[in-house]
Amino acid sequence: MISITMQKRIQTFDLDINVQCVGGVVAVFGPSGSGKTTIANAIAGLVQPDHGNITIGNHVLFDSQNSVDVRPERRRIGYVFQDDRLFPHLSVRRNLTYGKRYGSPRNTKSQFDKVVDILGLNKLLDRPPTTLSGGEKQRVSIGRALLSSPQLLLMDEPLSNLDQARRIEILSFIEQLRDTFSIPILYVSHSVEEIVRIADQVVAISNGRLLAQGTVDTVMNKHELGSILGPFDIGVVMEAQVSMHDEQFHLTRLSVPAGKLDVARINLPIGQGLRVRIRARDVILAQTKPERISTLNVLKGSVIEVTDSDGPQVDVLVDVGSPLWARVTTRSAKTLELRPGTEVYALIKAVAIDRGVLQDTPN
Amino acid sequence: MLTDIEIEAVRLSLRVGFWSTLVSMPIAILTAWILSRLRFPGRGLLDAIVHVPLVIPPVAVGYLLLVLLGRNGLIGKLLYEDFNLTVVFTWEGAAIASAVMAFPLVVRSIRLSLETVDRGLETAARTLGSSPARVFFSITLPLIAPGIVTGALLGFARSIGEFGATITFVSNISGETRTIPLALYTAVQMPGGDTNALRLLIISVAIALIALFASDILTRRFTQHKPENT
């Protein structure tokens, strides 16, 4: 349980949030300059809130009313920074063990071997960090934070300085850590793909204010998130499971709460769970069931809500067994007489399913 | 090859240079750290005080030292009466004068190097459980090692060359405070001392060059960041 209530004014920027979240991977999601890093720094003790209270489990780290402000070195927060921040004068091994001295007794040699093993650092141990590649550096940095026996792993956009291939690689390392070490992770990011892939919960912030918090699908499905995502990326996240592969046509069938979705063949075993994202602009609405069309996925549902808009387009929330946003022109909304309760068919292009999420999942 | 007088002057200079550098280094590192890392009222004043010896005549520094540390000086009086210690007219006094004169150069050199240290590394070390003191010794100090070496050699070279403050504070006593520059001055003052003066000149140039080469080699070695293996 992580509880953060804080106010902080930095020049003209004003941060005022109140966040309660339970373990697992909690993503702090927001655009640049929304205050994400300030929150991370406040948790680590590198920034002092003007007022507030920061508690992890039953450890009070900061409490302005009772003048509690635990020093950074006593907070046991494993902080993985945007830049790797490896100590250039120490070998990879010495970097990894730097925080060990103050760790708990369970931080034994086997722990070290396990971390080195999972992160694939065996061959790098005796090298100076200056000779490592970007991805290697970030892996060492994650290992170093993990080996300081933290009560929380704090990751501030750990992938932002890496190329796409390295991102996917590090992301799967983080997934393995999440599953192996059962340590709560606070993951700060502005990337929808990363969050949809690894988060259990999302805290969305914008301009120093909390926009939404909750599970990934409830938060990501909110229309207000358009202010972070940009209007073109409004959409929904669905929990899916691989149900079968169609080898002849290179397709994979996913079962989602709304029924079935056929997508381009993905290399995952049957039964594997994953999340898919469907953007509003990739959904077409029809009043009657369309026949002989190229779109593979047609879901039947009823309109829940039509957003108000002065512009040429409106977003329509449809219940197809789970929520689905569709973007249609204002004129079409009028012609189709879309209002809450209207029965519609939602056409989803197979390719519209967020590739970034599906790409290169392990196995 | 060298005359007794020259050997004496060289030994005295090296001794003065060595001790003035050794004693002033920790203070210089601390001062540089305070100036580059802490923000407090009076920081500008401290910065100015550190730089005073660089901008006022060396003779004035020597006189100031005399006023402070002389037997009737503000601090000197206490030292003399309570501990029977005096630094006036001694080689220790010469070392103090050299150290004060070299201090701004040493602090500047270390401070420049401190400013180039990525503060992010220090914060990272804090989050990994290190107290500010451990951060300083395990991260900051090794990273500024090149600056410290350069500073020390610069300070050493400056000490060896010190003249004005030394002659004012501890006078020109053969065998006690007559370092190479003072010996050179004495030779110039004496009729027919040209040869002696020239020899001393060559000696000072040689020492200065050796110090510069040493600085270069050490700096290069330290900047390679050879990781220590466990």
XYZ file of C-alpha atoms in Angstrom:
593
model
C 0.000 0.000 0.000
C 1.505 3.269 -1.146
C -0.109 6.459 0.013
C 1.006 9.843 -1.231
C -0.638 13.111 -0.350
C 1.476 16.057 -1.281
C 1.532 19.666 -2.299
C 4.583 21.202 -3.836
C 5.041 24.484 -5.569
C 8.095 24.895 -7.775
C 8.126 28.393 -9.198
C 4.947 28.534 -11.256
C 4.332 24.794 -11.265
C 1.895 23.582 -8.680
C 1.597 19.926 -7.737
C -1.284 18.791 -5.562
C -2.129 15.121 -5.517
C -3.612 12.450 -3.353
C -2.846 8.907 -4.426
C -3.597 5.575 -2.786
C -2.469 2.405 -4.503
C -1.879 -1.208 -3.651
C 1.275 -3.195 -4.530
C 2.178 -4.855 -7.797
C 3.256 -2.525 -10.574
C 1.789 0.927 -10.190
C 2.313 3.180 -13.178
C 2.436 6.935 -12.793
C 1.307 8.145 -16.156
C 1.354 11.655 -17.480
C 2.854 13.942 -20.125
C 6.234 15.626 -19.686
C 6.079 18.367 -17.101
C 3.028 16.940 -15.352
C 4.916 16.360 -12.114
C 5.723 12.640 -12.424
C 9.401 12.988 -11.568
C 8.628 15.359 -8.714
C 6.418 12.650 -7.198
C 9.166 10.052 -7.660
C 11.737 12.381 -6.091
C 9.432 13.101 -3.165
C 9.076 9.366 -2.505
C 12.857 8.924 -2.634
C 13.381 11.940 -0.365
C 15.162 14.031 -2.962
C 12.418 16.643 -3.041
C 10.651 17.884 0.050
C 6.904 18.466 -0.350
C 5.533 21.709 1.077
C 2.804 19.749 2.839
C 1.727 16.180 2.880
C 2.272 12.634 3.888
C 4.076 9.785 2.145
C 3.665 6.266 3.488
C 4.720 2.895 2.122
C 3.094 -0.004 3.944
C 3.394 1.130 7.537
C 6.619 3.101 6.989
C 5.968 6.801 7.240
C 8.586 8.435 5.033
C 7.301 11.961 5.177
C 4.729 13.679 7.314
C 4.726 17.471 7.425
C 2.337 17.614 10.378
C 4.554 15.515 12.619
C 7.802 16.826 11.100
C 8.811 13.405 9.793
C 11.253 13.500 6.906
C 13.253 10.296 6.633
C 16.627 10.871 4.978
C 17.013 9.415 1.453
C 19.586 6.837 2.609
C 17.162 5.479 5.186
C 14.097 5.190 2.967
C 15.058 1.962 1.224
C 13.760 3.085 -2.143
C 15.511 1.453 -5.087
C 15.566 4.306 -7.571
C 16.216 3.548 -11.237
C 16.804 6.882 -12.911
C 16.143 7.945 -16.474
C 19.874 8.102 -17.058
C 21.694 5.083 -15.671
C 23.832 6.986 -13.141
C 26.370 4.196 -12.805
C 29.508 5.080 -10.879
C 32.197 5.427 -13.560
C 35.104 4.642 -11.230
C 33.683 1.305 -10.052
C 33.353 -1.971 -11.924
C 29.910 -3.336 -12.729
C 30.264 -5.717 -9.790
C 31.138 -2.926 -7.368
C 28.256 -0.863 -8.741
C 25.876 -3.751 -8.110
C 27.060 -4.290 -4.559
C 27.345 -0.601 -3.688
C 24.063 -0.519 -1.792
C 24.476 -3.975 -0.285
C 26.200 -2.959 2.908
C 23.057 -1.403 4.233
C 20.793 -4.176 3.010
C 18.971 -6.707 5.088
C 20.622 -10.047 5.945
C 18.511 -11.840 3.356
C 20.478 -9.965 0.755
C 22.889 -12.825 0.415
C 25.123 -14.109 -2.295
C 22.281 -16.152 -3.749
C 20.285 -12.954 -4.157
C 23.204 -11.405 -6.007
C 23.514 -14.437 -8.282
C 19.797 -14.435 -8.954
C 19.710 -10.784 -9.963
C 22.845 -11.132 -12.093
C 21.335 -14.186 -13.714
C 17.947 -12.700 -14.548
C 19.434 -9.481 -15.876
C 22.113 -11.371 -17.813
C 25.003 -9.480 -16.263
C 27.408 -12.390 -15.782
C 29.785 -11.423 -18.559
C 29.782 -7.757 -17.620
C 30.757 -7.997 -13.942
C 34.400 -6.994 -14.276
C 33.922 -4.313 -16.863
C 33.874 -0.573 -16.231
C 30.420 0.919 -16.872
C 31.827 3.304 -19.479
C 32.297 0.379 -21.876
C 28.675 -0.827 -21.671
C 25.913 -0.173 -24.190
C 22.815 1.804 -23.217
C 20.688 -1.262 -22.589
C 23.420 -2.949 -20.562
C 23.868 0.147 -18.440
C 20.185 0.315 -17.640
C 20.156 -3.382 -16.706
C 23.059 -2.840 -14.298
C 21.255 0.175 -12.898
C 18.106 -1.888 -12.288
C 20.188 -4.645 -10.676
C 21.949 -2.144 -8.451
C 18.661 -0.704 -7.205
C 17.243 -4.181 -6.641
C 20.282 -5.320 -4.651
C 19.977 -2.478 -2.165
C 17.041 -4.485 -0.689
C 14.488 -1.793 -1.285
C 10.922 -1.875 -0.013
C 9.874 -0.246 -3.279
C 11.467 -0.142 -6.704
C 11.032 3.297 -8.239
C 11.576 3.545 -11.975
C 11.535 6.946 -13.605
C 11.143 6.463 -17.358
C 13.861 3.817 -17.376
C 13.440 3.221 -21.099
C 13.357 6.778 -22.370
C 16.999 6.867 -23.453
C 16.904 3.539 -25.270
C 16.017 2.522 -28.798
C 12.878 0.499 -29.525
C 14.588 -2.919 -29.552
C 16.324 -2.279 -26.221
C 13.043 -1.004 -24.746
C 11.274 -4.231 -25.469
C 14.214 -6.168 -24.044
C 14.374 -4.191 -20.784
C 10.599 -4.301 -20.468
C 10.643 -8.079 -20.461
C 13.436 -8.019 -17.835
C 11.239 -5.811 -15.676
C 8.364 -8.246 -16.158
C 10.583 -11.092 -14.971
C 11.694 -9.110 -11.922
C 8.094 -8.315 -11.093
C 7.247 -12.015 -11.208
C 10.399 -13.257 -9.426
C 10.974 -10.851 -6.577
C 7.451 -9.853 -5.593
C 8.607 -6.331 -4.893
C 6.245 -3.421 -5.413
C 7.255 -1.293 -8.385
C 6.329 2.297 -9.071
C 6.819 2.863 -12.771
C 6.866 6.417 -14.052
C 6.205 6.762 -17.760
C 4.507 8.738 -20.484
C 4.300 5.741 -22.812
C 0.924 4.063 -23.175
C 2.550 0.942 -24.578
C 4.804 0.434 -21.574
C 1.988 0.993 -19.128
C -0.500 -1.236 -20.883
C 2.129 -3.927 -20.949
C 3.427 -4.007 -17.379
C 1.203 -2.051 -15.021
C -1.407 -3.461 -12.653
C -2.626 -0.056 -11.624
C -2.392 3.368 -13.155
C -2.231 6.784 -11.591
C -2.808 9.323 -14.348
C -1.704 12.874 -13.682
C -1.820 16.006 -15.724
C -0.584 19.474 -14.840
C 0.144 18.542 -11.255
C -3.339 17.161 -10.627
C -4.638 13.630 -10.340
C -6.730 12.754 -13.379
C -7.674 9.171 -12.594
C -6.436 6.200 -10.659
C -7.354 2.511 -10.658
C -6.769 -0.601 -12.693
C -5.233 -0.269 -16.133
C -8.441 -0.857 -18.081
C -10.627 1.453 -15.989
C -8.114 4.297 -16.155
C -7.053 3.868 -19.763
C -10.680 3.706 -20.925
C -11.492 7.112 -19.558
C -12.246 9.755 -22.129
C -10.608 12.447 -19.986
C -7.298 10.712 -20.635
C -7.409 12.347 -24.051
C -5.813 15.345 -22.391
C -2.701 13.210 -21.764
C -2.793 10.881 -24.728
C -3.730 13.450 -27.267
C -7.148 13.341 -28.917
C -6.066 10.783 -31.520
C -5.115 8.153 -29.003
C -8.267 7.889 -26.951
C -9.233 4.267 -26.707
C -9.757 1.268 -24.484
C -7.606 -1.458 -23.034
C -8.987 -5.011 -22.970
C -7.684 -7.981 -21.070
C -7.331 -10.767 -23.623
C -6.298 -14.379 -23.801
C -4.905 -16.312 -26.714
C -7.555 -18.880 -27.631
C -6.362 -20.282 -30.970
C -4.064 -19.785 -33.917
C -5.168 -19.932 -37.530
C -2.027 -21.111 -39.328
C -3.561 -20.939 -42.798
C -4.319 -17.234 -42.679
C -1.657 -16.281 -40.110
C -4.185 -15.114 -37.587
C -4.563 -15.442 -33.858
C -7.897 -15.484 -32.120
C -8.071 -13.696 -28.789
C -10.896 -14.022 -26.341
C -11.852 -10.749 -24.713
C -14.747 -9.873 -22.392
C -16.584 -8.640 -25.473
C -16.209 -11.922 -27.327
C -13.543 -12.737 -29.893
C -10.963 -10.707 -31.727
C -8.963 -11.939 -34.694
C -5.542 -10.327 -35.029
C -2.446 -10.934 -37.101
C -0.607 -14.052 -35.929
C 1.207 -13.456 -32.646
C 3.788 -15.765 -31.252
C 2.268 -16.609 -27.889
C 1.113 -19.932 -26.424
C -2.601 -20.664 -26.172
C -3.967 -19.534 -22.836
C -1.433 -16.713 -22.503
C -2.974 -13.517 -21.175
C -2.191 -10.119 -22.673
C -3.677 -6.702 -23.032
C -4.806 -5.135 -26.237
C -5.590 -1.552 -26.936
C -8.163 -0.341 -29.384
C -8.173 3.295 -30.325
C -11.405 5.145 -30.938
C -10.281 6.237 -34.399
C -9.905 2.590 -35.420
C -13.504 1.711 -34.636
C -16.320 2.176 -37.147
C -19.994 2.094 -36.154
C -22.815 0.617 -38.233
C -26.539 0.498 -37.579
C -27.121 -2.829 -39.314
C -24.911 -5.855 -39.338
C -22.555 -5.336 -42.248
C -22.086 -8.281 -44.614
C -19.238 -9.060 -46.980
C -16.772 -6.559 -45.606
C -13.054 -6.930 -45.124
C -13.059 -6.119 -41.437
C -12.667 -9.283 -39.376
C -13.987 -8.091 -36.074
C -17.564 -6.983 -35.681
C -18.984 -6.657 -32.200
C -22.597 -5.963 -31.332
C -23.371 -3.515 -28.573
C -25.351 -0.557 -27.407
C -24.377 3.065 -27.042
C -23.702 4.220 -23.488
C -22.680 7.761 -24.099
C -21.999 10.274 -26.870
C -19.573 13.065 -26.020
C -20.486 16.663 -26.622
C -18.492 18.294 -29.316
C -18.528 21.528 -31.243
C -16.126 20.058 -33.772
C -16.578 17.718 -36.684
C -16.183 14.561 -34.594
C -17.671 12.979 -31.505
C -16.575 9.986 -29.472
C -19.131 7.292 -28.765
C -18.828 4.879 -25.872
C -20.332 1.524 -26.769
C -20.974 -1.412 -24.481
C -19.949 -4.502 -26.420
C -19.628 -6.655 -23.300
C -16.915 -4.269 -22.223
C -16.524 -0.581 -23.000
C -15.308 0.491 -26.433
C -14.756 3.994 -27.734
C -15.542 4.818 -31.340
C -14.828 8.072 -33.101
C -17.407 9.133 -35.666
C -18.210 12.390 -37.387
C -20.797 14.591 -35.762
C -22.901 14.227 -38.892
C -22.823 10.425 -38.775
C -23.777 10.499 -35.127
C -26.817 12.501 -36.123
C -27.689 10.395 -39.189
C -27.370 7.162 -37.220
C -29.322 8.737 -34.380
C -26.723 7.671 -31.860
C -27.900 8.203 -28.316
C -27.671 6.103 -25.148
C -29.391 2.786 -25.780
C -28.989 2.727 -29.578
C -28.034 -0.735 -30.871
C -24.908 -0.612 -33.034
C -22.275 -2.826 -34.588
C -18.690 -1.870 -33.907
C -16.246 -2.702 -36.681
C -12.662 -3.104 -35.555
C -9.909 -3.463 -38.088
C -7.638 -6.330 -37.075
C -4.612 -4.177 -37.608
C -6.008 -1.579 -35.269
C -4.971 -3.580 -32.262
C -2.005 -1.863 -30.677
C 1.051 -3.554 -32.172
C 3.394 -2.162 -29.559
C 1.618 -4.145 -26.924
C 1.708 -7.366 -28.826
C 5.224 -7.072 -30.100
C 7.842 -9.427 -28.845
C 6.200 -10.620 -25.669
C 8.477 -13.339 -24.228
C 8.133 -16.864 -25.659
C 77.706 19.573 -8.557
C 75.619 21.708 -6.208
C 77.151 23.840 -3.521
C 76.211 23.354 0.127
C 74.214 26.567 0.090
C 72.270 25.412 -2.950
C 71.595 21.972 -1.484
C 70.362 23.596 1.679
C 68.070 25.931 -0.258
C 66.679 23.071 -2.344
C 66.076 20.861 0.694
C 64.433 23.689 2.569
C 62.232 24.570 -0.408
C 61.138 20.975 -0.862
C 60.404 20.636 2.838
C 58.408 23.867 2.911
C 56.571 22.913 -0.296
C 55.792 19.412 0.944
C 54.404 20.415 4.317
C 52.520 23.446 3.105
C 50.820 21.282 0.465
C 50.121 18.367 2.772
C 48.574 20.468 5.510
C 46.582 22.735 3.233
C 45.097 19.959 1.041
C 42.384 18.723 3.444
C 41.387 22.292 4.238
C 41.361 23.179 0.550
C 39.220 20.132 -0.321
C 36.760 20.997 2.433
C 36.621 24.655 1.381
C 36.131 23.730 -2.281
C 33.365 21.315 -1.320
C 31.598 23.895 0.831
C 31.813 26.509 -1.935
C 30.544 24.197 -4.653
C 27.932 22.180 -2.752
C 26.428 24.321 -0.001
C 24.245 27.373 -0.338
C 24.354 29.578 2.729
C 24.447 33.271 3.571
C 28.043 34.452 3.602
C 29.122 32.052 0.878
C 30.174 34.982 -1.300
C 32.212 36.390 1.563
C 33.980 33.070 2.125
C 34.704 32.880 -1.593
C 36.178 36.381 -1.482
C 38.314 35.648 1.590
C 39.727 32.520 -0.051
C 40.759 34.607 -3.046
C 42.320 37.468 -1.100
C 45.938 36.171 -1.326
C 45.581 36.047 -5.085
C 44.715 39.716 -5.441
C 46.621 41.585 -2.747
C 50.422 42.074 -2.773
C 52.277 39.087 -1.276
C 54.050 41.488 1.061
C 50.655 42.466 2.461
C 49.845 38.807 3.088
C 53.190 38.412 4.884
C 52.480 41.446 6.984
C 48.967 40.183 7.768
C 50.446 36.893 8.920
C 52.874 38.783 11.109
C 49.999 40.725 12.635
C 48.064 37.512 13.296
C 50.795 35.013 14.114
C 53.672 37.154 15.345
C 54.657 36.851 18.999
C 52.478 39.852 19.795
C 49.899 38.942 17.158
C 46.280 38.078 17.826
C 46.759 34.317 17.563
C 50.552 34.228 17.883
C 50.416 35.682 21.361
C 48.146 32.909 22.624
C 50.310 30.257 20.980
C 53.458 31.702 22.489
C 52.147 32.285 25.985
C 50.147 29.083 26.387
C 52.167 26.574 24.367
C 55.492 28.331 23.953
C 55.083 27.973 20.203
C 56.164 30.442 17.604
C 56.350 30.240 13.843
C 58.062 33.575 13.205
C 61.555 33.181 11.708
C 61.111 29.396 11.329
C 60.686 27.147 8.315
C 57.217 26.228 9.626
C 56.342 29.897 9.272
C 57.628 29.798 5.704
C 55.370 26.782 5.073
C 52.372 28.685 6.460
C 53.124 31.701 4.263
C 53.454 29.450 1.191
C 50.293 27.558 2.028
C 48.258 30.759 2.361
C 49.592 32.074 -0.930
C 48.908 28.810 -2.753
C 45.497 28.235 -1.167
C 43.293 30.070 -3.728
C 44.907 28.200 -6.626
C 44.421 24.838 -4.952
C 40.803 25.567 -4.019
C 40.022 26.728 -7.553
C 41.474 23.626 -9.100
C 39.559 21.268 -6.802
C 36.394 23.277 -7.125
C 36.479 23.166 -10.917
C 36.755 19.438 -10.707
C 33.899 19.228 -8.174
C 31.631 21.193 -10.489
C 32.144 18.625 -13.223
C 31.051 15.731 -11.010
C 27.535 14.629 -11.991
C 25.431 15.461 -8.946
C 23.069 12.714 -10.065
C 25.687 10.153 -9.079
C 25.736 11.559 -5.565
C 21.942 11.447 -5.259
C 21.946 7.917 -6.660
C 24.420 6.897 -3.957
C 22.168 8.454 -1.314
C 19.170 6.415 -2.472
C 21.381 3.318 -2.295
C 21.781 3.854 1.437
C 24.899 6.004 1.759
C 25.165 8.833 4.253
C 26.464 12.142 2.860
C 29.881 11.341 4.370
C 30.069 7.945 2.692
C 28.904 9.497 -0.582
C 31.779 11.949 -0.323
C 34.449 9.349 0.311
C 33.152 6.603 -1.989
C 31.898 8.687 -4.933
C 32.904 12.345 -4.894
C 36.503 11.994 -3.743
C 37.527 9.293 -6.258
C 35.880 11.266 -9.068
C 37.718 14.488 -8.244
C 41.069 12.721 -7.772
C 42.501 14.324 -10.942
C 41.549 17.768 -9.677
C 43.114 17.044 -6.307
C 46.378 15.909 -7.882
C 46.494 18.925 -10.162
C 45.647 21.197 -7.267
C 48.303 19.669 -5.050
C 51.034 20.013 -7.657
C 49.958 23.528 -8.509
C 50.047 24.388 -4.810
C 53.417 22.728 -4.423
C 54.872 24.666 -7.349
C 53.430 27.904 -5.994
C 54.919 27.169 -2.544
C 58.357 26.534 -3.990
C 58.201 29.871 -5.767
C 56.833 31.911 -2.856
C 58.867 35.008 -2.066
C 57.081 38.143 -0.896
C 54.954 36.795 1.915
C 57.767 34.554 3.123
C 60.437 37.245 3.374
C 58.013 39.597 5.108
C 56.714 37.029 7.578
C 59.750 34.894 8.414
C 62.614 36.972 7.035
C 65.605 35.630 5.113
C 67.542 33.410 7.491
C 70.144 31.114 6.026
C 69.367 27.476 6.817
C 65.968 28.245 8.328
C 63.864 30.289 5.933
C 66.123 30.894 2.940
C 64.301 28.918 0.256
C 65.402 28.940 -3.405
C 63.731 32.265 -4.324
C 65.162 33.908 -1.231
C 68.607 32.492 -1.952
C 68.287 33.780 -5.510
C 67.340 37.222 -4.226
C 70.310 37.157 -1.838
C 72.670 36.180 -4.657
C 71.384 38.984 -6.869
C 71.951 41.471 -4.062
C 75.597 40.436 -3.644
C 78.286 41.886 -5.892
C 79.540 39.144 -8.233
C 76.681 36.848 -7.347
C 75.562 36.477 -10.978
C 76.845 32.929 -11.409
C 75.172 31.812 -8.205
C 71.964 33.523 -9.247
C 72.033 31.826 -12.662
C 72.580 28.391 -11.083
C 69.635 28.935 -8.707
C 67.523 30.066 -11.620
C 68.247 26.830 -13.485
C 67.447 24.809 -10.347
C 64.040 26.492 -9.932
C 63.165 25.945 -13.578
C 64.133 22.274 -13.279
C 61.982 21.726 -10.198
C 59.018 23.498 -11.808
C 59.300 21.351 -14.950
C 59.508 18.141 -12.945
C 56.379 19.136 -11.002
C 54.499 19.886 -14.233
C 55.460 16.571 -15.811
C 54.471 14.694 -12.679
C 51.115 16.481 -12.678
C 50.536 15.536 -16.291
C 51.338 11.860 -15.760
C 49.247 11.557 -12.606
C 46.260 13.341 -14.111
C 46.327 11.031 -17.091
C 46.481 7.970 -14.867
C 43.570 9.132 -12.717
C 41.279 10.113 -15.554
C 41.381 6.634 -17.032
C 38.937 5.553 -14.316
C 40.402 2.149 -13.866
C 37.773 0.175 -11.997
C 38.988 -1.599 -8.896
C 38.040 -5.225 -8.893
C 37.081 -7.067 -5.794
